[in-house]
GROMACS .gro file of C-alpha atoms in nm:
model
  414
    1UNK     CA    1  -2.927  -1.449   2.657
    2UNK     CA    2  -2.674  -1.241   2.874
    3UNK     CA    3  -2.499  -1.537   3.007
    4UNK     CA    4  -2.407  -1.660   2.580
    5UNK     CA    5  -2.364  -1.298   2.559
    6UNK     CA    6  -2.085  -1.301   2.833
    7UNK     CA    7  -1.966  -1.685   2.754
    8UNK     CA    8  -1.879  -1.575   2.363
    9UNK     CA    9  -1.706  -1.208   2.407
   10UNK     CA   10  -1.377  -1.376   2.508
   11UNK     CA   11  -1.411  -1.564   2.197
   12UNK     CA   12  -1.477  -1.233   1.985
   13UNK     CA   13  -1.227  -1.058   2.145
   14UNK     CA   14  -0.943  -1.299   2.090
   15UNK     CA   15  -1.068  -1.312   1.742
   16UNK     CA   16  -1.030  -0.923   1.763
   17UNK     CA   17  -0.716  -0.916   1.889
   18UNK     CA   18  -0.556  -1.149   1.597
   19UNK     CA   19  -0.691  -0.820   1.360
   20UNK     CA   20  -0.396  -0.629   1.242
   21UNK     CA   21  -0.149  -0.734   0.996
   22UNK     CA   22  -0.425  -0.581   0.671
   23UNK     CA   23  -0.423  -0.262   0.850
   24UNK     CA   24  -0.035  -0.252   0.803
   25UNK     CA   25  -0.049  -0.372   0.456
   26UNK     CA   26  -0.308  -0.067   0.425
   27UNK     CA   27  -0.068   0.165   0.487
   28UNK     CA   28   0.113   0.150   0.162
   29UNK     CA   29  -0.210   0.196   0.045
   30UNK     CA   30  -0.254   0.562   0.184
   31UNK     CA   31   0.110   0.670   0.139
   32UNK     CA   32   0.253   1.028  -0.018
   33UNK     CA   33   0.203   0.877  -0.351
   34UNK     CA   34  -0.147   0.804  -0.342
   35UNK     CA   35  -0.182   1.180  -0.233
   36UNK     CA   36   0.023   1.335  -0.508
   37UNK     CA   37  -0.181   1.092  -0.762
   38UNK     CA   38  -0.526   1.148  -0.625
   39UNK     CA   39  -0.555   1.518  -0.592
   40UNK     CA   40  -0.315   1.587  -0.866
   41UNK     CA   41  -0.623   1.376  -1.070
   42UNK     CA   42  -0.888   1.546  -0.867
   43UNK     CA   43  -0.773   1.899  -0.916
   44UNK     CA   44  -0.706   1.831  -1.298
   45UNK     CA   45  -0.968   1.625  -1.438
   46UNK     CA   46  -1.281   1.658  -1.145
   47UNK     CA   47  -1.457   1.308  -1.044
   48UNK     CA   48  -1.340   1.180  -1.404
   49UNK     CA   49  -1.116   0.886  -1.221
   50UNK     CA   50  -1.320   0.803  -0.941
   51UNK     CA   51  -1.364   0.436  -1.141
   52UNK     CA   52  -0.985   0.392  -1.106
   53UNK     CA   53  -0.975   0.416  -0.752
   54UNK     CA   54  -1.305   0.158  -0.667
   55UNK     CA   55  -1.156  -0.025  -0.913
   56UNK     CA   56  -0.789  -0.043  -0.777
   57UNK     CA   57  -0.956  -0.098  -0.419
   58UNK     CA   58  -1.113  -0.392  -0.536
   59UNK     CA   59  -0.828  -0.574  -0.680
   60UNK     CA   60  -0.628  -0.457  -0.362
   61UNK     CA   61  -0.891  -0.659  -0.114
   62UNK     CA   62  -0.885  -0.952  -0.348
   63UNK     CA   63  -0.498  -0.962  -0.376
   64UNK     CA   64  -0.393  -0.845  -0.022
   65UNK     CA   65  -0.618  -1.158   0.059
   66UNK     CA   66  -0.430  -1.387  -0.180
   67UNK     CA   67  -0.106  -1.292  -0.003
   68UNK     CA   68  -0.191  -1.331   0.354
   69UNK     CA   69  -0.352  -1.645   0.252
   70UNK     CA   70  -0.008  -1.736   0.125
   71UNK     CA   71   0.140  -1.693   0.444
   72UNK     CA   72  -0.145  -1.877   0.670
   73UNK     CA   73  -0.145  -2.176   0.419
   74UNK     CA   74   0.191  -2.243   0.385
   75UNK     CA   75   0.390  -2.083   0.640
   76UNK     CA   76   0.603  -1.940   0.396
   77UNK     CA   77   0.600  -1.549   0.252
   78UNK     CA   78   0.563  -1.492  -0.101
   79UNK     CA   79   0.947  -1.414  -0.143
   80UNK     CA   80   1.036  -1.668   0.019
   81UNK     CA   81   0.827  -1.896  -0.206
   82UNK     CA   82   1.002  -1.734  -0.504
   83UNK     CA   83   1.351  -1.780  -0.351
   84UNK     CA   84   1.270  -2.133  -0.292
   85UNK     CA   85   1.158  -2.228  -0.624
   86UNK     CA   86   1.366  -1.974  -0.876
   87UNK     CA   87   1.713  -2.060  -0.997
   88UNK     CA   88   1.978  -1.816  -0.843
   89UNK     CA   89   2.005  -1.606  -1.179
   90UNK     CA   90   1.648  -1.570  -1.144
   91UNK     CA   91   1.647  -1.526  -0.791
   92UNK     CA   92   1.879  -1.236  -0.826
   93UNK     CA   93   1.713  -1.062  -1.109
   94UNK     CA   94   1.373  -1.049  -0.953
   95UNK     CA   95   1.535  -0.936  -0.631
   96UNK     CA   96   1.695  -0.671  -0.825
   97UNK     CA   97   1.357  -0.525  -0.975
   98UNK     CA   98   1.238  -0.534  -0.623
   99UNK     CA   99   1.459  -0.364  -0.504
  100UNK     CA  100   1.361  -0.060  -0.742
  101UNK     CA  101   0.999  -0.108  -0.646
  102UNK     CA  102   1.155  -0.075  -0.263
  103UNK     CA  103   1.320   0.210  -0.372
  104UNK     CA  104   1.052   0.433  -0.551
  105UNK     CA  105   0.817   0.327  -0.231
  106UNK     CA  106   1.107   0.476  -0.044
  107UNK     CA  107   1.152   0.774  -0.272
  108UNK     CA  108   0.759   0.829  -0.220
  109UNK     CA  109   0.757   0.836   0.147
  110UNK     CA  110   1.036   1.021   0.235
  111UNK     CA  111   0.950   1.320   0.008
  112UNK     CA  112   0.587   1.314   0.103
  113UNK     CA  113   0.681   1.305   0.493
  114UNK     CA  114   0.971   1.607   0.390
  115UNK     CA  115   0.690   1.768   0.200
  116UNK     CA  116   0.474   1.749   0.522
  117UNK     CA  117   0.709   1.911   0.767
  118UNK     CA  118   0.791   2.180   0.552
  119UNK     CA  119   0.431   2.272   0.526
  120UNK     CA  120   0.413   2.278   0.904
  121UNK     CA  121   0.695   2.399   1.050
  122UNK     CA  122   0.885   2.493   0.738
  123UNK     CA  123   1.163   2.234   0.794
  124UNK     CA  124   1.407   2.242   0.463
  125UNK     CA  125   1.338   1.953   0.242
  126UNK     CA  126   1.639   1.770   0.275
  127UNK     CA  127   1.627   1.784   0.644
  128UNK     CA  128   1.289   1.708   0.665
  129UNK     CA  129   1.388   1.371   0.489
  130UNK     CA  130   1.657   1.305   0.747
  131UNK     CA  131   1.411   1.366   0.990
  132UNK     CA  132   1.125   1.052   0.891
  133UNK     CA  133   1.441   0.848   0.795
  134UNK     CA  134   1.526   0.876   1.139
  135UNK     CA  135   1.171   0.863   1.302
  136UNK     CA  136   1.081   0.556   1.053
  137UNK     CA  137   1.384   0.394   1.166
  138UNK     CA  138   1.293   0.398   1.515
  139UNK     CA  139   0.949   0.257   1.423
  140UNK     CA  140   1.084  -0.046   1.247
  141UNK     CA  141   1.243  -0.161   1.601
  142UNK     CA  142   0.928  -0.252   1.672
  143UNK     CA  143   0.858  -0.490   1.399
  144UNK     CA  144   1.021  -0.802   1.590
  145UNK     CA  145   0.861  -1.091   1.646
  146UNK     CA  146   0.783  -1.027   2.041
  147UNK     CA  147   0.669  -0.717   1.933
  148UNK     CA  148   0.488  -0.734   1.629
  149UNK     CA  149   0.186  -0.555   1.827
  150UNK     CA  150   0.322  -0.319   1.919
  151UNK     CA  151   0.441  -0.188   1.560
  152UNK     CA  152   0.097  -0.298   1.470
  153UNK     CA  153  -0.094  -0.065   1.713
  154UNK     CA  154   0.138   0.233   1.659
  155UNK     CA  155   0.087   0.175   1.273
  156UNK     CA  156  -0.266   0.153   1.338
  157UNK     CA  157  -0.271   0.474   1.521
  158UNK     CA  158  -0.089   0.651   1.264
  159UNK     CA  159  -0.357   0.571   1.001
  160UNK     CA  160  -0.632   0.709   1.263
  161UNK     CA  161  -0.463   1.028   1.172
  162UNK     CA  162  -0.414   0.970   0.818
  163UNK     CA  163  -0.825   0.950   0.799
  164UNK     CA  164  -0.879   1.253   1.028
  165UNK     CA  165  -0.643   1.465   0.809
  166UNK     CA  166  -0.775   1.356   0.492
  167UNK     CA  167  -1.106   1.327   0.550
  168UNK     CA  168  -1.196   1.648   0.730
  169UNK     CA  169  -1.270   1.869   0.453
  170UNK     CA  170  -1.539   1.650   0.319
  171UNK     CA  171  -1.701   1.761   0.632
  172UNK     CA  172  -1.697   2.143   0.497
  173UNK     CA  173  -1.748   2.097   0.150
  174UNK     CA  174  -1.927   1.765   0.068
  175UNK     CA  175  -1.917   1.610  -0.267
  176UNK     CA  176  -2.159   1.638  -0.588
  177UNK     CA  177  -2.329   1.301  -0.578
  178UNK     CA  178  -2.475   1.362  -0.936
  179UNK     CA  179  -2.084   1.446  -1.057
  180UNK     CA  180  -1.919   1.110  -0.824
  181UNK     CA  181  -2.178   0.908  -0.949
  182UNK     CA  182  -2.057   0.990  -1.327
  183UNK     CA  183  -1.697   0.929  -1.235
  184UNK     CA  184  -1.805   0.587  -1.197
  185UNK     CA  185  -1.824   0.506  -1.548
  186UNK     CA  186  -1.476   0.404  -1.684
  187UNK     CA  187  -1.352   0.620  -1.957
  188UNK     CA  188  -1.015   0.804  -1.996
  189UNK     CA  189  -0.936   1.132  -2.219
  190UNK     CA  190  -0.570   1.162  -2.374
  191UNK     CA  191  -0.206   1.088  -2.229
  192UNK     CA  192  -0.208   1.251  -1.910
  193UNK     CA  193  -0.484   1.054  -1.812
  194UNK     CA  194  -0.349   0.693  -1.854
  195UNK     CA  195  -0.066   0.869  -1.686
  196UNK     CA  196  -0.262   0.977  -1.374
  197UNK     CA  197  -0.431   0.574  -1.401
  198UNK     CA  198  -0.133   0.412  -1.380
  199UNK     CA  199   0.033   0.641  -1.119
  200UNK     CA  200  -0.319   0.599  -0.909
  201UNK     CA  201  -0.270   0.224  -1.015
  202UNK     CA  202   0.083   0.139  -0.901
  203UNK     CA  203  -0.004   0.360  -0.560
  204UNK     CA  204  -0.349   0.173  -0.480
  205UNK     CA  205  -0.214  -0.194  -0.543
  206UNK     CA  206   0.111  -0.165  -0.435
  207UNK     CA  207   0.408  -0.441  -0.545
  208UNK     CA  208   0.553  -0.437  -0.179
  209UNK     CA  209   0.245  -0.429   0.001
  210UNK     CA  210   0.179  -0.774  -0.170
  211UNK     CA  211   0.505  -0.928  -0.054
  212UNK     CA  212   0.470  -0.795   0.235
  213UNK     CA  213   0.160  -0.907   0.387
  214UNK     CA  214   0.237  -1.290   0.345
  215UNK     CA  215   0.561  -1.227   0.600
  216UNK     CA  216   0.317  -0.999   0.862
  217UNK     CA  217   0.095  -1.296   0.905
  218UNK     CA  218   0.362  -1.532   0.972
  219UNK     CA  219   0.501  -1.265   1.184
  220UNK     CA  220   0.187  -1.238   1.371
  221UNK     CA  221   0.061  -1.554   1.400
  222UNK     CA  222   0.332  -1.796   1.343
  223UNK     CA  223   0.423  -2.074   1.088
  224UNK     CA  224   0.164  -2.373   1.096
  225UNK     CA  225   0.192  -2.646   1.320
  226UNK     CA  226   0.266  -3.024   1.247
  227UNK     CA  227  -0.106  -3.174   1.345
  228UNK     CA  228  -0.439  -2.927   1.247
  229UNK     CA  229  -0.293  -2.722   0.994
  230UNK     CA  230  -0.610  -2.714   0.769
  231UNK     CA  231  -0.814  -2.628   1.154
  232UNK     CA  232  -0.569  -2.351   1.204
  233UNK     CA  233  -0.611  -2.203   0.874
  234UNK     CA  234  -0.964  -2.211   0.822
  235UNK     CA  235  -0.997  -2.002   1.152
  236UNK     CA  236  -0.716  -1.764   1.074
  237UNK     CA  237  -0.879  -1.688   0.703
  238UNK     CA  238  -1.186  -1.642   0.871
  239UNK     CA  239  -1.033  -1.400   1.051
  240UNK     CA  240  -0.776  -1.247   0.778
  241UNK     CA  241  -1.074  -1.160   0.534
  242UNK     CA  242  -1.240  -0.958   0.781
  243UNK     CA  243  -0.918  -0.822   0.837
  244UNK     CA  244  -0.827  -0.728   0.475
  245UNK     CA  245  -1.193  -0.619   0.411
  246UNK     CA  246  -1.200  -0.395   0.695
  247UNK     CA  247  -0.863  -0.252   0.637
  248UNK     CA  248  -0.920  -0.175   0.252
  249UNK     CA  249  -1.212  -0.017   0.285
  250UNK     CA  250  -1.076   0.277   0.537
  251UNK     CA  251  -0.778   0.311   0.302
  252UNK     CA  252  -1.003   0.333  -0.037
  253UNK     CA  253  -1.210   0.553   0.143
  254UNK     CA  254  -0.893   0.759   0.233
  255UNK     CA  255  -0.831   0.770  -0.153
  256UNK     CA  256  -1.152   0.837  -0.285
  257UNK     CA  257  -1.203   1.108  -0.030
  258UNK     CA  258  -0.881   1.315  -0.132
  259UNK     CA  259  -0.986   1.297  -0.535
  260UNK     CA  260  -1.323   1.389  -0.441
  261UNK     CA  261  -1.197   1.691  -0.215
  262UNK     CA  262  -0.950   1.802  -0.491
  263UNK     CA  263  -1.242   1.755  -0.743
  264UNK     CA  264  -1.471   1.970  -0.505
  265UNK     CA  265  -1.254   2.294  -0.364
  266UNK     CA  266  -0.914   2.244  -0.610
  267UNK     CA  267  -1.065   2.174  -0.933
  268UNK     CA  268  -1.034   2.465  -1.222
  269UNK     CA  269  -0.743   2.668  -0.973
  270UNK     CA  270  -0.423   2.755  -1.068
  271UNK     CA  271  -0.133   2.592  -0.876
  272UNK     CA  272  -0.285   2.277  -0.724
  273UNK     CA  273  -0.050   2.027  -0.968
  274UNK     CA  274   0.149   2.047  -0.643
  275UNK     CA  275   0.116   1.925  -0.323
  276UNK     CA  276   0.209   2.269  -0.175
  277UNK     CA  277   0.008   2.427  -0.443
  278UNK     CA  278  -0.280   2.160  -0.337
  279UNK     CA  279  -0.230   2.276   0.075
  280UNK     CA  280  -0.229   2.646  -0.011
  281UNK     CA  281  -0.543   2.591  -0.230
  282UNK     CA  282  -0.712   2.386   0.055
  283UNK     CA  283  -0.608   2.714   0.310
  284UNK     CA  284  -0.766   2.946   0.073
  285UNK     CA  285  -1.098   2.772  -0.028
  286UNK     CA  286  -1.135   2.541   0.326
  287UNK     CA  287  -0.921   2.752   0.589
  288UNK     CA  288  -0.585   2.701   0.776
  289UNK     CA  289  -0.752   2.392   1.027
  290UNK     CA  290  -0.810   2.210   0.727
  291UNK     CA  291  -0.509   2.276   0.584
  292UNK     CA  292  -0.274   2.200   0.869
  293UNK     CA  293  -0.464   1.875   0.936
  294UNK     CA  294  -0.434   1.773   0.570
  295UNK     CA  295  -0.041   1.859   0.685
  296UNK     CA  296  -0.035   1.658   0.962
  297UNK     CA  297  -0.203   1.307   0.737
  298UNK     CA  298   0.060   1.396   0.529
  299UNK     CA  299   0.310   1.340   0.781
  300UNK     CA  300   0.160   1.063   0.967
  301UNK     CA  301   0.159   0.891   0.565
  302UNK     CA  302   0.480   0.977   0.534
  303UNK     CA  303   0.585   0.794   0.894
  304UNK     CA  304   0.386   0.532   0.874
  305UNK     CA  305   0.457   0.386   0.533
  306UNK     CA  306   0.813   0.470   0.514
  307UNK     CA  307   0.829   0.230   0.819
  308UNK     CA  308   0.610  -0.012   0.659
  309UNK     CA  309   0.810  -0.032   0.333
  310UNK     CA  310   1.173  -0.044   0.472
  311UNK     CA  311   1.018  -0.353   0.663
  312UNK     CA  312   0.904  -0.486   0.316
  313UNK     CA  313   1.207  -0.454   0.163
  314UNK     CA  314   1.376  -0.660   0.444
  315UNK     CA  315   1.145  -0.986   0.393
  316UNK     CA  316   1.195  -0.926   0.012
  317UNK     CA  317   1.588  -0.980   0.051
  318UNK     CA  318   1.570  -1.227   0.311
  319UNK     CA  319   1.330  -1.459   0.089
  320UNK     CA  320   1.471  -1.407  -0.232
  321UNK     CA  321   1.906  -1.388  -0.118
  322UNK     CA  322   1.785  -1.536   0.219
  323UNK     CA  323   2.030  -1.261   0.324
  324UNK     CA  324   1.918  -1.003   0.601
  325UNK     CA  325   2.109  -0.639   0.644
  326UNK     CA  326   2.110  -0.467   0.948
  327UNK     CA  327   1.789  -0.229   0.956
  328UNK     CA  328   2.008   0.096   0.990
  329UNK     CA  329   2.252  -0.012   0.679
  330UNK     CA  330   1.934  -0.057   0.459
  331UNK     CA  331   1.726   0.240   0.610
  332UNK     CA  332   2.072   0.441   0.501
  333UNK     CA  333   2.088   0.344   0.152
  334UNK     CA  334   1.701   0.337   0.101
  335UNK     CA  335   1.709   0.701   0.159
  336UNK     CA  336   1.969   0.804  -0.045
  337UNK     CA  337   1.768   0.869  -0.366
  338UNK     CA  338   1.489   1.042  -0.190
  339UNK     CA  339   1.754   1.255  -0.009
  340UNK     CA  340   1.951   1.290  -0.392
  341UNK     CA  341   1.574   1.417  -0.576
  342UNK     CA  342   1.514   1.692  -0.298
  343UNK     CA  343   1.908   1.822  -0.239
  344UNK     CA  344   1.888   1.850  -0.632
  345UNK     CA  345   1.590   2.063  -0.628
  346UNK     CA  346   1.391   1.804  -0.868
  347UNK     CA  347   0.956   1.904  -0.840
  348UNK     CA  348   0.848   1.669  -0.532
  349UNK     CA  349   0.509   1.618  -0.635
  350UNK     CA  350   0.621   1.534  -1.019
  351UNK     CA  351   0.899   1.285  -0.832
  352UNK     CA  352   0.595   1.107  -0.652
  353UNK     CA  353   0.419   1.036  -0.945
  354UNK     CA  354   0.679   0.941  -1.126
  355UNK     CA  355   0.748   0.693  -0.829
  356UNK     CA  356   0.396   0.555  -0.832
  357UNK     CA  357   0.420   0.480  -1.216
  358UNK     CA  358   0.723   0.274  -1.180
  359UNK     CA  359   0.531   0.108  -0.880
  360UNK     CA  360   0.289   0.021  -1.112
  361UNK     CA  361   0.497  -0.142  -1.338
  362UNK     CA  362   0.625  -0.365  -1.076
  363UNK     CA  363   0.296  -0.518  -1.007
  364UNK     CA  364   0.262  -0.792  -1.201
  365UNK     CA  365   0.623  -0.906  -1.113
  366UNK     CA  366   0.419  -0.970  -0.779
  367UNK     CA  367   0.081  -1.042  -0.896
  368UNK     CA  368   0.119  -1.301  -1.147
  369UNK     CA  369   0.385  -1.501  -0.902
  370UNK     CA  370   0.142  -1.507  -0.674
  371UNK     CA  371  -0.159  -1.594  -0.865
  372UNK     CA  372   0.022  -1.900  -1.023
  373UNK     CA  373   0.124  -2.004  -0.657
  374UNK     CA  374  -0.211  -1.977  -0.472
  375UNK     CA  375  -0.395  -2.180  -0.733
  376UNK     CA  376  -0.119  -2.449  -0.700
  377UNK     CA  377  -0.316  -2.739  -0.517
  378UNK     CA  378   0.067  -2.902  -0.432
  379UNK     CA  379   0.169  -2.613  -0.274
  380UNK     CA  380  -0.171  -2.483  -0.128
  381UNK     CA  381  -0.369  -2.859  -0.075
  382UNK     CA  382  -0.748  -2.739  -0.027
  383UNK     CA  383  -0.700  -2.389   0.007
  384UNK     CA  384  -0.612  -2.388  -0.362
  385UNK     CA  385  -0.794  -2.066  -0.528
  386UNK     CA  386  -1.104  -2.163  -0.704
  387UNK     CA  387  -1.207  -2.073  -1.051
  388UNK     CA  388  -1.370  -1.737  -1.000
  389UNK     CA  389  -1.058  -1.600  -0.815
  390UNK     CA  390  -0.830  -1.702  -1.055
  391UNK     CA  391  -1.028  -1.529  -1.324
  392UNK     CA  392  -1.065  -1.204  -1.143
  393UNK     CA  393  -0.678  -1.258  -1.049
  394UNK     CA  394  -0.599  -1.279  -1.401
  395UNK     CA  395  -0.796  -1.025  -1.545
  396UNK     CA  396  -0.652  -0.778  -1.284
  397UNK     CA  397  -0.318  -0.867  -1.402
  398UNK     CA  398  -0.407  -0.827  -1.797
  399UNK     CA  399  -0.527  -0.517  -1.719
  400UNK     CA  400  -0.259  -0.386  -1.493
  401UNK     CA  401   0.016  -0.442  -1.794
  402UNK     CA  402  -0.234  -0.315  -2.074
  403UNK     CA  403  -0.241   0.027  -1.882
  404UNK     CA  404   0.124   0.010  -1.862
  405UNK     CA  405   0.180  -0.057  -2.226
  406UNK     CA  406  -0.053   0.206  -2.321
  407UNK     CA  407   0.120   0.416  -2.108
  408UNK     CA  408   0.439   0.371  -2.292
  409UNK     CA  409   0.265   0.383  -2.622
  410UNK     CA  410   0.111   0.704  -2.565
  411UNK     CA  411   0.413   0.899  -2.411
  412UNK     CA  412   0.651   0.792  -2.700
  413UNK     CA  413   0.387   0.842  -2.975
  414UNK     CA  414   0.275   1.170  -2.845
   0.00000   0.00000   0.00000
C-alpha cells in the first residue's frame, strides 16, 4: 500500500500543480464591488438576499467552467473566438461595450483599494488610487507566459488574505442559522432590492472574469497539440473542474460571509450604507482587529483584482482588434475614471454599486456568446455541451436580463 502510495503522489502533485488559473478568475469574484454590494445588502435588508448570492455562485462555477473549457478545447479564448467569427463593425461594437465593462471593473477596484488605504493609514483618496494603479501595474508584469505562476501564486496569496479579512468576524459573532436558512428562499421587496440583486449579480458573475478565464488556460497550459488533442483535454477538464469548483466555493464563501456579517453586527445601525460607515460599525460592534483586518481584505481585493482585470481587458482587445497596447498605456487610461469619481468627491460606495450594476448588464454580452459557442459540435467536436448545460446556461442568461429589465422598469416607474 505505501509503495502505490509513493508511486501515485508525483502523479497528484503534477495534477496539483496545473491548479490555478479558477483561482485567478475568482478574484473578480471577491473584488471591492462585491463588498460594497454584499454588506450594503446585509446591513439593509438582514439575510433577505442570501438566495442571490448561492444562486450567483452557482451560475459562476457552471460558466467559469464553460470558459476555461473554451480555451482547453479549442485553443482559442472566448474573444478571440468572437474576433474570429464577427464582422469588423461587429467586432468593434462589442469591443466597445467591453471596454465599459473593463472600465467599471476598473472603476470598482481602484476605489475599493483607495477606500482601503484610507481606512488604514488615512492615505487621501485620490492618492490612494495612484497608489494600487501603480502596485497593480507591477503585478501584471508577471502575467507573461514564462511566468504565468508566478502571477498565479502571488494572486493566490492575495486571496488567502482576502478570506482572513473577511471572514474573521464570523469567528466573533456567528450567524443565525434559523434567519440564513430563511434567506434561502428567493423573494425580493421593492426597488432597492432588484437594485442590490443586480449589483450582487453583475459583481458575483462577472463579464470579464468570463473572457478572461478562456485566455489563463491557454496561458497556463498552452494551445493543443496536432496528435491527442481529445487525450489532452479530457485530462486538463478533469483537472479544470476541480479547479473552478474549488476556487468558487472559497470566493462564494467570501461573499456569503460578508452579507451574513453585515446582517449579524451592521444590520438596523445608522451609517453602514458605506463602506467607511460599514468599517466604523464593524470597530464599534466587533473591535479595531476586526476592523483593520476587514481593511487589509479590502486592500488585498483591491490589488488583486485590479491586476486581474487590467489583464482581462488586454486579451479582450487583443481577440476582438487583435491589437495589444502596452500594459502601462492601458493601466493609465483604465484609471482615469476611477481617479475622475474620487478627485470629484462623488460617494465611493454608491460609485461601486453603480459599477457592479453596469457589470451586470454586460453579462449576457459574454454569456450568451459563449453558450452558443460551447454547444457548437464544429467548433467544440465531442466536448460539445450536452443538453442539461445548455438549459441551465440558458436559463441563467434569461434570468440575468429579466433582473436587468426589471431593474430599469422599476427605477423609471418609481
Amino acid at each position: 500500500m505505501l509503495t502505490q502510495t509513493r508511486a501515485q503522489s508525483p502523479k497528484e502533485l503534477r495534477a496539483l500543480m496545473l491548479l490555478g488559473p479558477a483561482f485567478v478568475a475568482a478574484i473578480a469574484y471577491v473584488d471591492p464591488g462585491n463588498v460594497a454590494a454584499n454588506v450594503t445588502a446585509g446591513a439593509k435588508y438582514g439575510y433577505l438576499l442570501v438566495w442571490v448570492l448561492v444562486l450567483a455562485n452557482v451560475m459562476a462555477v457552471m460558466i467559469q467552467y464553460q470558459s476555461a473549457k473554451l480555451g482547453v478545447v479549442t485553443g482559442r479564448s472566448l474573444p478571440q473566438v468572437l474576433g474570429e467569427r464577427l464582422p469588423k463593425r461587429s467586432r468593434v461594437a462589442f469591443w466597445g461595450q467591453a471596454e465599459i465593462v473593463a472600465a467599471a471593473t476598473d472603476l470598482a477596484e481602484i476605489i475599493g483599494g483607495a477606500l482601503a488605504l484610507n481606512l488604514l493609514f488615512g492615505v487621501p483618496l485620490v492618492w490612494g488610487g495612484l497608489i494600487v494603479g501603480v502596485i497593480s501595474t507591477v503585478l501584471l508584469t508577471l502575467a507573461d507566459g514564462r511566468r504565468q505562476y508566478r502571477f498565479e501564486l502571488v494572486v493566490i496569496g492575495l486571496l488567502a488574505v482576502i478570506v482572513v479579512g473577511f471572514l474573521a468576524g464570523l469567528i466573533i459573532a456567528p450567524p443565525d442559522g434559523g434567519a440564513f436558512l430563511g434567506g434561502l428562499v428567493p423573494r425580493l421587496q421593492g426597488t432597492e432590492t432588484v437594485l442590490l440583486a443586480a449589483s450582487m449579480l453583475g459583481a458575483t458573475v462577472m463579464p470579464h472574469a468570463i473572457y478572461l478565464h478562456s485566455t489563463l488556460v491557454i496561458d497556463r497550459h498552452g494551445t493543443p497539440p496536432a496528435e491527442g488533442a481529445g487525450e489532452r483535454a479530457h485530462r486538463l477538464l478533469k483537472i479544470t473542474r476541480v479547479d473552478v469548483v474549488l476556487a468558487l466555493i472559497i470566493a462564494g464563501a467570501v461573499n456569503i460571509a460578508l452579507l451574513v456579517l453585515a446582517a449579524t453586527s451592521l444590520y438596523g445601525r445608522e451609517g453602514t450604507d458605506s463602506i467607511e460607515g460599514a468599517h466604523a460599525a464593524v470597530a464599534d460592534a466587533l473591535g479595531p482587529v476586526v476592523a483593520g483586518l476587514f481593511a487589509v481584505g479590502l486592500l488585498a481585493s483591491g490589488l488583486a483584482s485590479t491586476a486581474v482585470g487590467s489583464y482581462a481587458g488586454g486579451a479582450i482587445m487583443a481577440g476582438l482588434l487583435h491589437r495589444r497596447i502596452p500594459v502601462l498605456v492601458r493601466r493609465v487610461v483604465t484609471m482615469i475614471p476611477a481617479l475622475a469619481v474620487l478627485a470629484v468627491g462623488i460617494p465611493p460606495t454608491e460609485a461601486l454599486i453603480v459599477s457592479q450594476v453596469v457589470l451586470s448588464f454586460g453579462i449576457p454580452f459574454a454569456l450568451l456568446p459563449l453558450r452558443r459557442y460551447t454547444s457548437d459540435r464544429a467548433l467544440m467536436g465531442g466536448f460539445t455541451d450536452g443538453p442539461l448545460l445548455r438549459w441551465a446556461s440558458g436559463g441563467a442568461a434569461a434570468l440575468i436580463v429579466t433582473l436587468n429589465v426589471a431593474l430599469i422598469y422599476l427605477t423609471f416607474a418609481g
